[in-house]
Every structure is written in C-alpha cells, then in structure tokens.
Amino acid sequence: MRCFGNPLSRRGFLAAGTLGGLGLTLPELLMRQAAAEQKSYDFVEPKAKSVIHIFLPGGLAQQESFDPKPYSPLEYRGELRTIKTSTGEEFCETVPQLAKRADKFSIIRSMSHGEAAHERGTHNMFTGYKPSPALQYPSFGAVVSHEYGPRNNLPPYVCIPNVPNEFAGTGYLPSSFGAFALGSDPNRKDFQVRDLDLAGGIDQERFLRRKAALDVVNRNFVSATPADNVQAMNTFYQRAYDLLDTPAAKAAFDISQEDAKMRDRYGRNDAGQRMLMARRLVEAGSRLVTLTYGSWDMHQNITGSIRGQMPALDSAVSALLDDLSERGMLDETLVMMTSEFGRTPKINADAGRDHWPKVFSVMLAGGGIKGGMIHGASDSTAAEPEEDAVSPADLATTMYRLLGIVADKELMAPGDRPIEIVDGGKLLQPLMA
C-alpha cells in the first residue's frame, strides 16, 4: 500500500459559525484553530476527494426503502409494493427515481449494531465506535478536518443546515476541528449564511483600513512578545480576515447563484436544496458535508408517513447523483446515505415500526464505490443479517480508506492516550472499485 506525505497543512482555515451545542462563533472557532498544533500526516492514496453524508434521523425502515420483503406475511412486509430496479433488483415502490439509477450506487442490506436508542445508534453511525462513558469520539467530519484541513479556503467540514446532534462534533479532538454550520435552511427565501458578511456599517474600504492598522499592531506586539499563544492569536485574526475577504469561498454558500432550472431539478424543498448546497460546497472545496432530512422515527402509520417524506428524498438524491455524474464529480465524491438504525420486522399495533438496530440498509455511491451492487442480505423478514454483516466500524473504515486516511492510525486523546481513528473495522472490498 503506497503512502506519501500529506502536502496540506491543517493550519489553514478550518471552520466557522456556530458549533452545535457549544455556541462557538466564527472568531472563537478560528481562534481555537489558530492555536492548534501544526503537524503533517501520511495517508494512503485516496479515491474520493470529498464526502456528502446524507443522514436520515430517526431510523429509516429498510422494508419501506431498499430491502422489501414481498414474500413475507403482510404484518411483516407492510402495505407497500415493490418496484424493479434498472439492475433487476427489487426496491420498495417509494423510491422509483432511485430504482431507475440503481447502476449508479450500491446498497448495503446487512448493516448491524446493538444500539436501539437514538442517541447511541447515532453515535455509532457518526463515529464508527460504540458509545463509551469514558470518552467522546470524534465524528467523521472532525477526523477529516484534523487530517486534511481546508481546501480552497473552504471549511473542510460543513453541516446543513445545523450540526445535527452532539455526535457530529469533535469528541476528544480540539473544538477547532468542528463543523461550520450554515445556521439557516437553503430552502428558505431569506436564506443567509451567518458570519460570512461584514458587520453593519463596515464597507470594504473601512474593512481594509482596519486590517492594515491591526497588522501594524500585531507585528509590534508579536515581536515584543514571542509567545506561542500570541502567535496563535495573530494567525486567528489573519484567518478571519481571509474568510471575510475571499469572494470565491463566500460564493459557494450563495445558492441563489444556481440556475433556476437546476434548483427546480433538485426540488424546491428541504431535501432538494440541502442536496444542491452540498454539491456546491464539495465542488468548491469542502471535504465532508453532512446534511439531514426528515424524521424517520415512524412508530405510527408508517405507510402514510413514508409516502409523505420519501418522494422529496428520492427525487433529490437522484438529482444529486445525476448532477455529480454530469459534472464529472461522482467518481471523486463519495455519497453516503445512512440512518441510526432500521425498523422492527413486524408492524406494531399502531401500524408503525419500532427501533431495530440488528439489520438495516445504507446507500453508497461514487468516490471509489462500485455501482449496481447489493452487499450482504437480511433474512426473510428483515430481522437479522443473513450474510456479510456490516458494522459501523466497517463502514467507517471503508469511508476513510476511500479518502486516503488510514483508519487504524492513532490520534491523541486527553491524557496523551493514543486512540485509533477506528478500532477493528474491515474494508468492504467487494464494494470498492
């Protein structure tokens, strides 16, 4: 396995905006990044340059999406029918657009873990680790930020519209590796990304005058006080100015620059505009974008609930795959659609399904993943893996490998404890191109 040095310093601009739960503003987040230690790491040759992680909170039912069971009893298979895909497989009728594009992506039908609570399952799917009372593990985005830093002056880790949960954070890594959260939904008519505009009453000329004056003060202060934290503060200010004074980076967040027909193609709804924003950001240079859509915790009336939410998702993900392919970006962009767990094999008394982590489905596309494949299988009622069970650690290891990150590399946790990025995961070789 060929390795080479990482040419990118992780001291470049990392992230800005509010860090979920911690209330960090752009200046605070940049200050922490400026104080972060500068290092360079080796990595294996990547196939993917970026990741779009579509997270469906609540627990998407495998039976009503990518793993229908048409020959099981009605109380197991549910009321919905199946549809043939372009590759001859069967999906639920709720995803007709994705069924037509089944050659563009692969489905894992044997994802499995043991955590039936939302929080613990989400932790698994955002970190590759089982929850631990002793240590908070970093999310995928935080690790990617730590390993690679920024590209094209764009935040390496972005959340749309907000940091979705506490497990999408930095864990034991410094908070400077946290996500840039948009703070507003791209589908809103008044959508505006916070912290990307000059303060009221400050025009560009005044901004440049202030910057020049501060540069003089900083040079004198740093020369008189050569402490590391002073140097870090100076770097922090420079990064903040760089962000505010980089039109190309700011333009990536301006979804109004998209052609109206393209916005219509994705769908003028939360799912569509979030997917489109994700494409804009990875195209401009962001390394990992996490977006959420919907609420899939369907304990009651699952048929009606999934019919209400799935069409927008089906159309938006299909548009995203088509758009990435047409732009020549799909081969270098890993699209990963996950949920914290699946739903129970049997319909409950309220015509819904309850939490079920033993088996569920995940979609992978692009970025070194083969298209048109089904990996693993569940049993006849979608209750357990029947073959090739896949753990969150396996999924995380594969994602990191496609990005060129060695998953068992050790990072330093508090107390100078070396912790592997992922512990014990296996590569999903059959899915890797």
Short mmCIF file of C-alpha atoms in Angstrom, two decimals:
data_model
loop_
_atom_site.label_atom_id
_atom_site.label_comp_id
_atom_site.label_asym_id
_atom_site.label_seq_id
_atom_site.Cartn_x
_atom_site.Cartn_y
_atom_site.Cartn_z
CA MET A 1 0.00 0.00 0.00
CA ARG A 2 1.72 3.16 -1.22
CA CYS A 3 1.94 6.04 1.22
CA PHE A 4 3.15 9.58 0.76
CA GLY A 5 3.24 12.77 2.77
CA ASN A 6 0.22 14.97 3.10
CA PRO A 7 1.06 18.19 1.22
CA LEU A 8 -1.65 20.12 3.01
CA SER A 9 -1.12 21.83 6.32
CA ARG A 10 -4.00 21.59 8.74
CA ARG A 11 -3.28 25.10 9.98
CA GLY A 12 -5.25 26.64 7.13
CA PHE A 13 -8.72 27.98 7.72
CA LEU A 14 -10.83 25.22 9.23
CA ALA A 15 -14.35 26.15 10.14
CA ALA A 16 -16.56 28.95 11.29
CA GLY A 17 -20.03 29.67 12.55
CA THR A 18 -21.76 28.10 15.50
CA LEU A 19 -20.52 24.74 16.69
CA GLY A 20 -23.56 22.74 17.75
CA GLY A 21 -24.25 22.82 21.44
CA LEU A 22 -21.15 24.88 22.28
CA GLY A 23 -22.25 28.20 20.80
CA LEU A 24 -18.86 28.95 19.25
CA THR A 25 -18.89 31.94 16.94
CA LEU A 26 -16.68 32.44 13.92
CA PRO A 27 -14.00 34.36 15.86
CA GLU A 28 -13.94 31.86 18.73
CA LEU A 29 -13.73 28.87 16.43
CA LEU A 30 -10.99 30.43 14.33
CA MET A 31 -9.08 31.35 17.48
CA ARG A 32 -9.06 27.75 18.61
CA GLN A 33 -7.95 26.61 15.18
CA ALA A 34 -5.14 29.16 15.15
CA ALA A 35 -3.87 27.73 18.44
CA ALA A 36 -3.98 24.14 17.17
CA GLU A 37 -0.73 22.26 16.77
CA GLN A 38 0.77 22.12 13.27
CA LYS A 39 1.59 18.64 12.01
CA SER A 40 1.72 16.69 8.77
CA TYR A 41 0.40 13.17 8.40
CA ASP A 42 0.81 10.34 5.92
CA PHE A 43 -2.18 8.87 4.15
CA VAL A 44 -2.85 6.18 1.59
CA GLU A 45 -3.71 7.28 -1.92
CA PRO A 46 -7.36 8.41 -1.96
CA LYS A 47 -10.06 7.64 -4.47
CA ALA A 48 -12.52 10.19 -3.10
CA LYS A 49 -11.80 13.87 -2.65
CA SER A 50 -14.99 14.65 -0.75
CA VAL A 51 -17.91 13.04 1.07
CA ILE A 52 -21.56 14.02 1.12
CA HIS A 53 -23.10 12.30 4.14
CA ILE A 54 -26.89 12.28 3.97
CA PHE A 55 -28.20 11.40 7.42
CA LEU A 56 -31.85 10.42 7.90
CA PRO A 57 -32.56 10.92 11.61
CA GLY A 58 -34.98 8.65 13.39
CA GLY A 59 -34.29 5.32 11.75
CA LEU A 60 -35.24 4.65 8.11
CA ALA A 61 -37.25 1.45 7.64
CA GLN A 62 -35.32 -1.00 5.49
CA GLN A 63 -38.56 -2.69 4.37
CA GLU A 64 -40.10 0.54 3.05
CA SER A 65 -36.96 1.58 1.21
CA PHE A 66 -34.16 -0.65 -0.10
CA ASP A 67 -34.89 -4.09 1.35
CA PRO A 68 -38.56 -5.01 0.83
CA LYS A 69 -39.80 -8.45 1.76
CA PRO A 70 -42.64 -9.11 -0.71
CA TYR A 71 -42.98 -12.79 0.16
CA SER A 72 -43.24 -12.42 3.91
CA PRO A 73 -46.62 -12.19 5.68
CA LEU A 74 -48.46 -8.86 5.47
CA GLU A 75 -47.70 -7.95 9.08
CA TYR A 76 -44.01 -8.12 8.19
CA ARG A 77 -43.85 -6.85 4.62
CA GLY A 78 -46.24 -3.94 5.16
CA GLU A 79 -48.72 -2.43 2.72
CA LEU A 80 -46.34 -1.11 0.09
CA ARG A 81 -45.40 -2.89 -3.09
CA THR A 82 -42.04 -3.38 -4.75
CA ILE A 83 -40.51 -1.95 -7.90
CA LYS A 84 -37.88 -3.39 -10.22
CA THR A 85 -34.61 -1.51 -10.45
CA SER A 86 -32.51 -0.89 -13.55
CA THR A 87 -30.26 -3.73 -12.40
CA GLY A 88 -33.05 -6.26 -11.86
CA GLU A 89 -33.20 -5.99 -8.06
CA GLU A 90 -36.29 -5.01 -6.09
CA PHE A 91 -36.73 -1.86 -4.04
CA CYS A 92 -39.82 -0.54 -2.34
CA GLU A 93 -42.14 1.42 -4.60
CA THR A 94 -41.34 4.57 -2.58
CA VAL A 95 -38.04 5.12 -4.46
CA PRO A 96 -38.94 4.95 -8.17
CA GLN A 97 -36.35 7.54 -9.26
CA LEU A 98 -33.53 5.84 -7.41
CA ALA A 99 -34.66 2.47 -8.77
CA LYS A 100 -34.03 3.82 -12.28
CA ARG A 101 -30.50 4.79 -11.25
CA ALA A 102 -29.56 1.63 -9.34
CA ASP A 103 -26.47 1.26 -11.54
CA LYS A 104 -25.06 4.45 -10.00
CA PHE A 105 -24.94 3.26 -6.38
CA SER A 106 -24.74 0.23 -4.12
CA ILE A 107 -26.87 -0.81 -1.17
CA ILE A 108 -25.67 -2.50 2.00
CA ARG A 109 -28.59 -4.60 3.26
CA SER A 110 -26.75 -6.03 6.25
CA MET A 111 -25.76 -3.05 8.41
CA SER A 112 -25.97 -4.13 12.02
CA HIS A 113 -25.17 -2.95 15.54
CA GLY A 114 -26.61 -3.39 19.02
CA GLU A 115 -27.78 0.11 19.99
CA ALA A 116 -31.57 0.59 19.92
CA ALA A 117 -31.61 4.10 21.44
CA HIS A 118 -31.46 7.04 19.04
CA GLU A 119 -28.51 8.70 20.74
CA ARG A 120 -26.37 5.58 20.96
CA GLY A 121 -27.20 4.45 17.43
CA THR A 122 -26.39 7.90 16.10
CA HIS A 123 -23.06 7.82 17.91
CA ASN A 124 -22.26 4.54 16.17
CA MET A 125 -23.11 5.87 12.74
CA PHE A 126 -21.24 9.17 13.10
CA THR A 127 -18.04 7.82 14.65
CA GLY A 128 -17.69 4.11 13.90
CA TYR A 129 -17.47 3.47 17.65
CA LYS A 130 -19.83 2.11 20.25
CA PRO A 131 -20.65 4.78 22.83
CA SER A 132 -18.33 4.88 25.82
CA PRO A 133 -18.88 6.60 29.18
CA ALA A 134 -15.15 7.27 29.36
CA LEU A 135 -14.53 9.01 26.05
CA GLN A 136 -16.39 11.02 23.43
CA TYR A 137 -15.22 10.00 19.97
CA PRO A 138 -14.83 12.46 17.07
CA SER A 139 -17.25 12.42 14.16
CA PHE A 140 -16.22 11.63 10.60
CA GLY A 141 -16.15 15.32 9.72
CA ALA A 142 -13.93 16.23 12.65
CA VAL A 143 -11.44 13.50 11.77
CA VAL A 144 -11.33 14.58 8.13
CA SER A 145 -10.79 18.19 9.26
CA HIS A 146 -8.00 17.07 11.55
CA GLU A 147 -6.27 15.00 8.89
CA TYR A 148 -6.58 17.26 5.87
CA GLY A 149 -7.57 20.77 6.84
CA PRO A 150 -9.06 23.23 4.35
CA ARG A 151 -9.04 23.31 0.58
CA ASN A 152 -9.58 26.46 -1.48
CA ASN A 153 -10.17 28.38 1.75
CA LEU A 154 -13.46 26.49 2.30
CA PRO A 155 -14.35 24.94 5.66
CA PRO A 156 -13.40 21.26 5.39
CA TYR A 157 -16.41 20.11 7.45
CA VAL A 158 -19.83 21.67 6.92
CA CYS A 159 -23.26 20.80 8.35
CA ILE A 160 -26.51 21.65 6.55
CA PRO A 161 -28.47 23.35 7.97
CA ASN A 162 -27.06 22.89 11.50
CA VAL A 163 -24.90 20.46 13.42
CA PRO A 164 -27.44 17.62 13.63
CA ASN A 165 -26.53 16.21 17.04
CA GLU A 166 -23.83 16.12 19.69
CA PHE A 167 -22.18 13.15 17.99
CA ALA A 168 -21.42 15.18 14.87
CA GLY A 169 -18.88 17.10 16.95
CA THR A 170 -15.19 16.83 17.64
CA GLY A 171 -15.18 14.39 20.54
CA TYR A 172 -11.73 14.24 22.11
CA LEU A 173 -10.23 16.35 19.31
CA PRO A 174 -9.94 20.11 19.80
CA SER A 175 -13.13 22.01 19.05
CA SER A 176 -11.27 23.87 16.30
CA PHE A 177 -11.95 20.83 14.10
CA GLY A 178 -15.70 21.25 14.42
CA ALA A 179 -18.22 21.91 11.71
CA PHE A 180 -19.18 25.12 10.02
CA ALA A 181 -22.96 25.18 10.41
CA LEU A 182 -24.96 27.22 7.93
CA GLY A 183 -27.42 28.27 10.62
CA SER A 184 -30.29 28.55 8.15
CA ASP A 185 -32.03 26.29 5.67
CA PRO A 186 -31.10 26.75 1.98
CA ASN A 187 -34.77 26.32 1.06
CA ARG A 188 -35.77 29.49 2.92
CA LYS A 189 -36.49 32.55 0.81
CA ASP A 190 -34.47 34.64 3.27
CA PHE A 191 -31.61 32.12 3.42
CA GLN A 192 -28.34 33.67 4.51
CA VAL A 193 -25.25 32.05 5.98
CA ARG A 194 -24.23 33.66 9.25
CA ASP A 195 -20.76 35.07 9.86
CA LEU A 196 -19.93 35.48 6.16
CA ASP A 197 -20.70 39.18 5.85
CA LEU A 198 -19.02 42.27 7.25
CA ALA A 199 -20.59 43.87 10.29
CA GLY A 200 -23.19 46.55 9.76
CA GLY A 201 -21.71 49.89 8.75
CA ILE A 202 -18.39 48.36 7.65
CA ASP A 203 -17.74 48.67 3.93
CA GLN A 204 -14.83 47.07 2.07
CA GLU A 205 -12.65 50.19 2.28
CA ARG A 206 -13.13 50.53 6.03
CA PHE A 207 -12.54 46.79 6.41
CA LEU A 208 -9.16 47.07 4.65
CA ARG A 209 -8.15 50.09 6.73
CA ARG A 210 -8.90 48.23 9.94
CA LYS A 211 -7.00 45.20 8.72
CA ALA A 212 -3.92 47.28 7.85
CA ALA A 213 -3.98 49.03 11.22
CA LEU A 214 -4.29 45.76 13.10
CA ASP A 215 -1.42 44.27 11.08
CA VAL A 216 0.88 47.04 12.37
CA VAL A 217 -0.22 46.50 15.96
CA ASN A 218 0.18 42.74 15.68
CA ARG A 219 3.66 42.93 14.18
CA ASN A 220 4.89 45.13 17.03
CA PHE A 221 3.18 43.04 19.70
CA VAL A 222 4.37 39.71 18.33
CA SER A 223 7.97 40.91 18.02
CA ALA A 224 7.90 42.08 21.64
CA THR A 225 6.12 39.01 22.99
CA PRO A 226 7.14 35.90 21.04
CA ALA A 227 4.89 33.52 22.99
CA ASP A 228 3.11 30.72 21.15
CA ASN A 229 -0.34 31.91 22.18
CA VAL A 230 0.38 35.39 20.84
CA GLN A 231 1.43 33.91 17.51
CA ALA A 232 -1.74 31.83 17.52
CA MET A 233 -3.87 34.93 18.11
CA ASN A 234 -2.18 36.68 15.20
CA THR A 235 -2.89 33.69 12.96
CA PHE A 236 -6.50 33.62 14.13
CA TYR A 237 -7.10 37.20 13.04
CA GLN A 238 -5.50 36.55 9.68
CA ARG A 239 -7.78 33.60 9.03
CA ALA A 240 -10.85 35.54 10.00
CA TYR A 241 -9.87 38.29 7.57
CA ASP A 242 -9.08 35.77 4.85
CA LEU A 243 -12.56 34.29 5.16
CA LEU A 244 -14.32 37.63 5.01
CA ASP A 245 -12.15 38.75 2.10
CA THR A 246 -12.46 35.63 -0.12
CA PRO A 247 -15.25 36.10 -2.66
CA ALA A 248 -14.87 32.62 -4.15
CA ALA A 249 -15.30 30.92 -0.78
CA LYS A 250 -18.29 33.06 0.11
CA ALA A 251 -19.89 32.47 -3.31
CA ALA A 252 -20.04 28.71 -2.69
CA PHE A 253 -22.64 29.37 0.01
CA ASP A 254 -24.80 31.57 -2.24
CA ILE A 255 -27.34 29.13 -3.60
CA SER A 256 -29.12 31.96 -5.41
CA GLN A 257 -26.31 31.82 -7.97
CA GLU A 258 -27.61 28.45 -9.15
CA ASP A 259 -29.68 28.36 -12.32
CA ALA A 260 -33.40 28.26 -11.51
CA LYS A 261 -33.84 25.11 -13.60
CA MET A 262 -31.17 23.33 -11.57
CA ARG A 263 -32.86 24.33 -8.34
CA ASP A 264 -36.15 23.03 -9.72
CA ARG A 265 -34.46 19.80 -10.76
CA TYR A 266 -33.34 19.10 -7.21
CA GLY A 267 -36.72 20.17 -5.82
CA ARG A 268 -37.78 23.40 -4.15
CA ASN A 269 -37.98 21.71 -0.77
CA ASP A 270 -35.71 20.99 2.18
CA ALA A 271 -34.29 17.79 0.72
CA GLY A 272 -33.59 19.24 -2.70
CA GLN A 273 -31.99 22.50 -1.67
CA ARG A 274 -29.84 20.86 1.02
CA MET A 275 -28.52 18.36 -1.55
CA LEU A 276 -27.82 21.16 -4.01
CA MET A 277 -25.97 23.16 -1.38
CA ALA A 278 -23.90 20.08 -0.54
CA ARG A 279 -22.91 19.72 -4.20
CA ARG A 280 -21.93 23.39 -4.37
CA LEU A 281 -19.73 23.06 -1.31
CA VAL A 282 -17.84 19.92 -2.32
CA GLU A 283 -17.40 21.34 -5.81
CA ALA A 284 -15.84 24.46 -4.30
CA GLY A 285 -13.53 22.57 -1.94
CA SER A 286 -15.24 21.36 1.25
CA ARG A 287 -14.13 17.87 2.17
CA LEU A 288 -17.07 16.47 4.11
CA VAL A 289 -20.60 17.84 4.13
CA THR A 290 -23.23 16.35 6.43
CA LEU A 291 -26.87 17.12 5.75
CA THR A 292 -30.03 15.89 7.41
CA TYR A 293 -33.51 15.49 6.04
CA GLY A 294 -36.83 14.39 7.51
CA SER A 295 -37.84 12.50 10.62
CA TRP A 296 -37.97 8.74 10.10
CA ASP A 297 -38.98 7.62 13.60
CA MET A 298 -42.26 6.16 12.34
CA HIS A 299 -43.85 4.34 15.26
CA GLN A 300 -47.33 5.01 13.86
CA ASN A 301 -48.82 4.90 10.36
CA ILE A 302 -45.58 4.09 8.60
CA THR A 303 -47.24 3.74 5.21
CA GLY A 304 -48.64 7.26 5.21
CA SER A 305 -45.57 8.74 6.87
CA ILE A 306 -43.10 7.29 4.41
CA ARG A 307 -45.28 8.26 1.46
CA GLY A 308 -45.19 11.81 2.77
CA GLN A 309 -41.43 12.11 3.21
CA MET A 310 -39.83 9.77 0.69
CA PRO A 311 -40.74 11.44 -2.64
CA ALA A 312 -38.66 14.56 -1.97
CA LEU A 313 -35.70 12.43 -0.82
CA ASP A 314 -36.00 10.08 -3.80
CA SER A 315 -36.01 12.97 -6.27
CA ALA A 316 -33.27 14.96 -4.52
CA VAL A 317 -30.78 12.10 -4.18
CA SER A 318 -31.46 11.10 -7.79
CA ALA A 319 -30.79 14.67 -8.92
CA LEU A 320 -27.62 14.77 -6.85
CA LEU A 321 -26.27 11.57 -8.42
CA ASP A 322 -27.14 12.77 -11.93
CA ASP A 323 -25.65 16.20 -11.32
CA LEU A 324 -22.40 14.85 -9.86
CA SER A 325 -22.11 12.41 -12.76
CA GLU A 326 -22.73 15.07 -15.40
CA ARG A 327 -20.11 17.33 -13.84
CA GLY A 328 -17.53 14.55 -13.73
CA MET A 329 -17.57 14.66 -9.92
CA LEU A 330 -19.19 11.36 -8.96
CA ASP A 331 -16.00 9.32 -9.23
CA GLU A 332 -14.31 11.63 -6.72
CA THR A 333 -17.28 12.31 -4.41
CA LEU A 334 -18.46 9.62 -2.01
CA VAL A 335 -22.20 9.90 -1.34
CA MET A 336 -23.23 8.05 1.81
CA MET A 337 -26.85 7.86 2.99
CA THR A 338 -27.30 6.44 6.49
CA SER A 339 -29.66 6.34 9.45
CA GLU A 340 -29.01 5.41 13.07
CA PHE A 341 -30.81 2.06 12.74
CA GLY A 342 -33.72 0.39 10.97
CA ARG A 343 -37.22 -0.58 12.00
CA THR A 344 -38.75 -3.70 13.52
CA PRO A 345 -39.57 -6.66 11.25
CA LYS A 346 -43.19 -6.70 12.34
CA ILE A 347 -45.70 -3.87 12.06
CA ASN A 348 -46.85 -2.80 15.53
CA ALA A 349 -50.36 -2.17 16.87
CA ASP A 350 -50.20 1.46 15.70
CA ALA A 351 -49.44 0.47 12.11
CA GLY A 352 -45.83 1.59 12.55
CA ARG A 353 -42.45 0.04 13.18
CA ASP A 354 -40.24 0.47 16.23
CA HIS A 355 -36.45 0.77 16.65
CA TRP A 356 -34.37 -2.08 15.22
CA PRO A 357 -30.55 -1.94 15.06
CA LYS A 358 -29.99 -5.61 14.21
CA VAL A 359 -30.24 -5.04 10.48
CA PHE A 360 -30.84 -2.04 8.21
CA SER A 361 -29.75 -0.55 4.89
CA VAL A 362 -27.19 2.06 3.83
CA MET A 363 -26.60 3.56 0.38
CA LEU A 364 -23.13 4.29 -1.04
CA ALA A 365 -22.26 5.89 -4.37
CA GLY A 366 -19.25 7.32 -6.19
CA GLY A 367 -15.83 8.02 -4.69
CA GLY A 368 -14.43 4.55 -5.37
CA ILE A 369 -17.64 2.58 -4.77
CA LYS A 370 -18.93 0.23 -7.46
CA GLY A 371 -22.40 0.90 -8.80
CA GLY A 372 -25.27 -1.55 -9.16
CA MET A 373 -24.36 -3.82 -6.27
CA ILE A 374 -26.21 -5.24 -3.28
CA HIS A 375 -23.85 -6.11 -0.45
CA GLY A 376 -24.99 -8.52 2.24
CA ALA A 377 -28.50 -9.71 2.88
CA SER A 378 -31.07 -9.76 5.65
CA ASP A 379 -33.22 -12.77 6.47
CA SER A 380 -36.74 -13.35 5.17
CA THR A 381 -38.35 -10.79 7.49
CA ALA A 382 -35.53 -8.22 7.62
CA ALA A 383 -34.84 -9.18 11.22
CA GLU A 384 -31.14 -10.10 11.15
CA PRO A 385 -28.23 -10.23 8.72
CA GLU A 386 -28.24 -13.45 6.76
CA GLU A 387 -24.89 -12.90 5.11
CA ASP A 388 -21.98 -10.45 5.25
CA ALA A 389 -23.00 -8.42 8.30
CA VAL A 390 -21.51 -4.92 8.22
CA SER A 391 -20.69 -2.95 11.38
CA PRO A 392 -20.40 0.83 11.76
CA ALA A 393 -16.65 0.29 12.17
CA ASP A 394 -16.54 -1.50 8.80
CA LEU A 395 -18.43 1.34 7.12
CA ALA A 396 -16.19 3.97 8.72
CA THR A 397 -13.00 2.11 7.83
CA THR A 398 -14.09 1.87 4.21
CA MET A 399 -15.06 5.54 4.03
CA TYR A 400 -11.72 6.64 5.49
CA ARG A 401 -9.79 4.35 3.15
CA LEU A 402 -11.54 5.87 0.12
CA LEU A 403 -10.50 9.30 1.42
CA GLY A 404 -6.91 8.16 1.86
CA ILE A 405 -6.98 8.03 5.66
CA VAL A 406 -5.58 5.01 7.49
CA ALA A 407 -8.41 4.05 9.82
CA ASP A 408 -6.26 2.41 12.48
CA LYS A 409 -3.96 5.41 12.77
CA GLU A 410 -3.73 6.62 16.35
CA LEU A 411 -4.80 10.11 17.38
CA MET A 412 -4.07 11.60 20.78
CA ALA A 413 -6.91 11.82 23.28
CA PRO A 414 -6.72 13.78 26.56
CA GLY A 415 -4.03 12.45 28.85
CA ASP A 416 -1.84 11.65 25.83
CA ARG A 417 -3.77 8.46 25.20
CA PRO A 418 -3.36 7.09 21.66
CA ILE A 419 -6.77 6.14 20.20
CA GLU A 420 -7.28 4.57 16.80
CA ILE A 421 -9.50 6.52 14.41
CA VAL A 422 -11.50 3.30 14.03
CA ASP A 423 -10.97 0.17 16.10
CA GLY A 424 -11.26 -3.16 14.32
CA GLY A 425 -13.17 -2.22 11.17
CA LYS A 426 -12.87 -4.23 7.95
CA LEU A 427 -12.73 -2.86 4.45
CA LEU A 428 -15.80 -3.63 2.34
CA GLN A 429 -13.65 -4.84 -0.51
CA PRO A 430 -16.46 -6.20 -2.73
CA LEU A 431 -17.92 -2.68 -2.95
CA MET A 432 -14.65 -0.93 -3.72
CA ALA A 433 -13.84 -0.22 -7.35
#
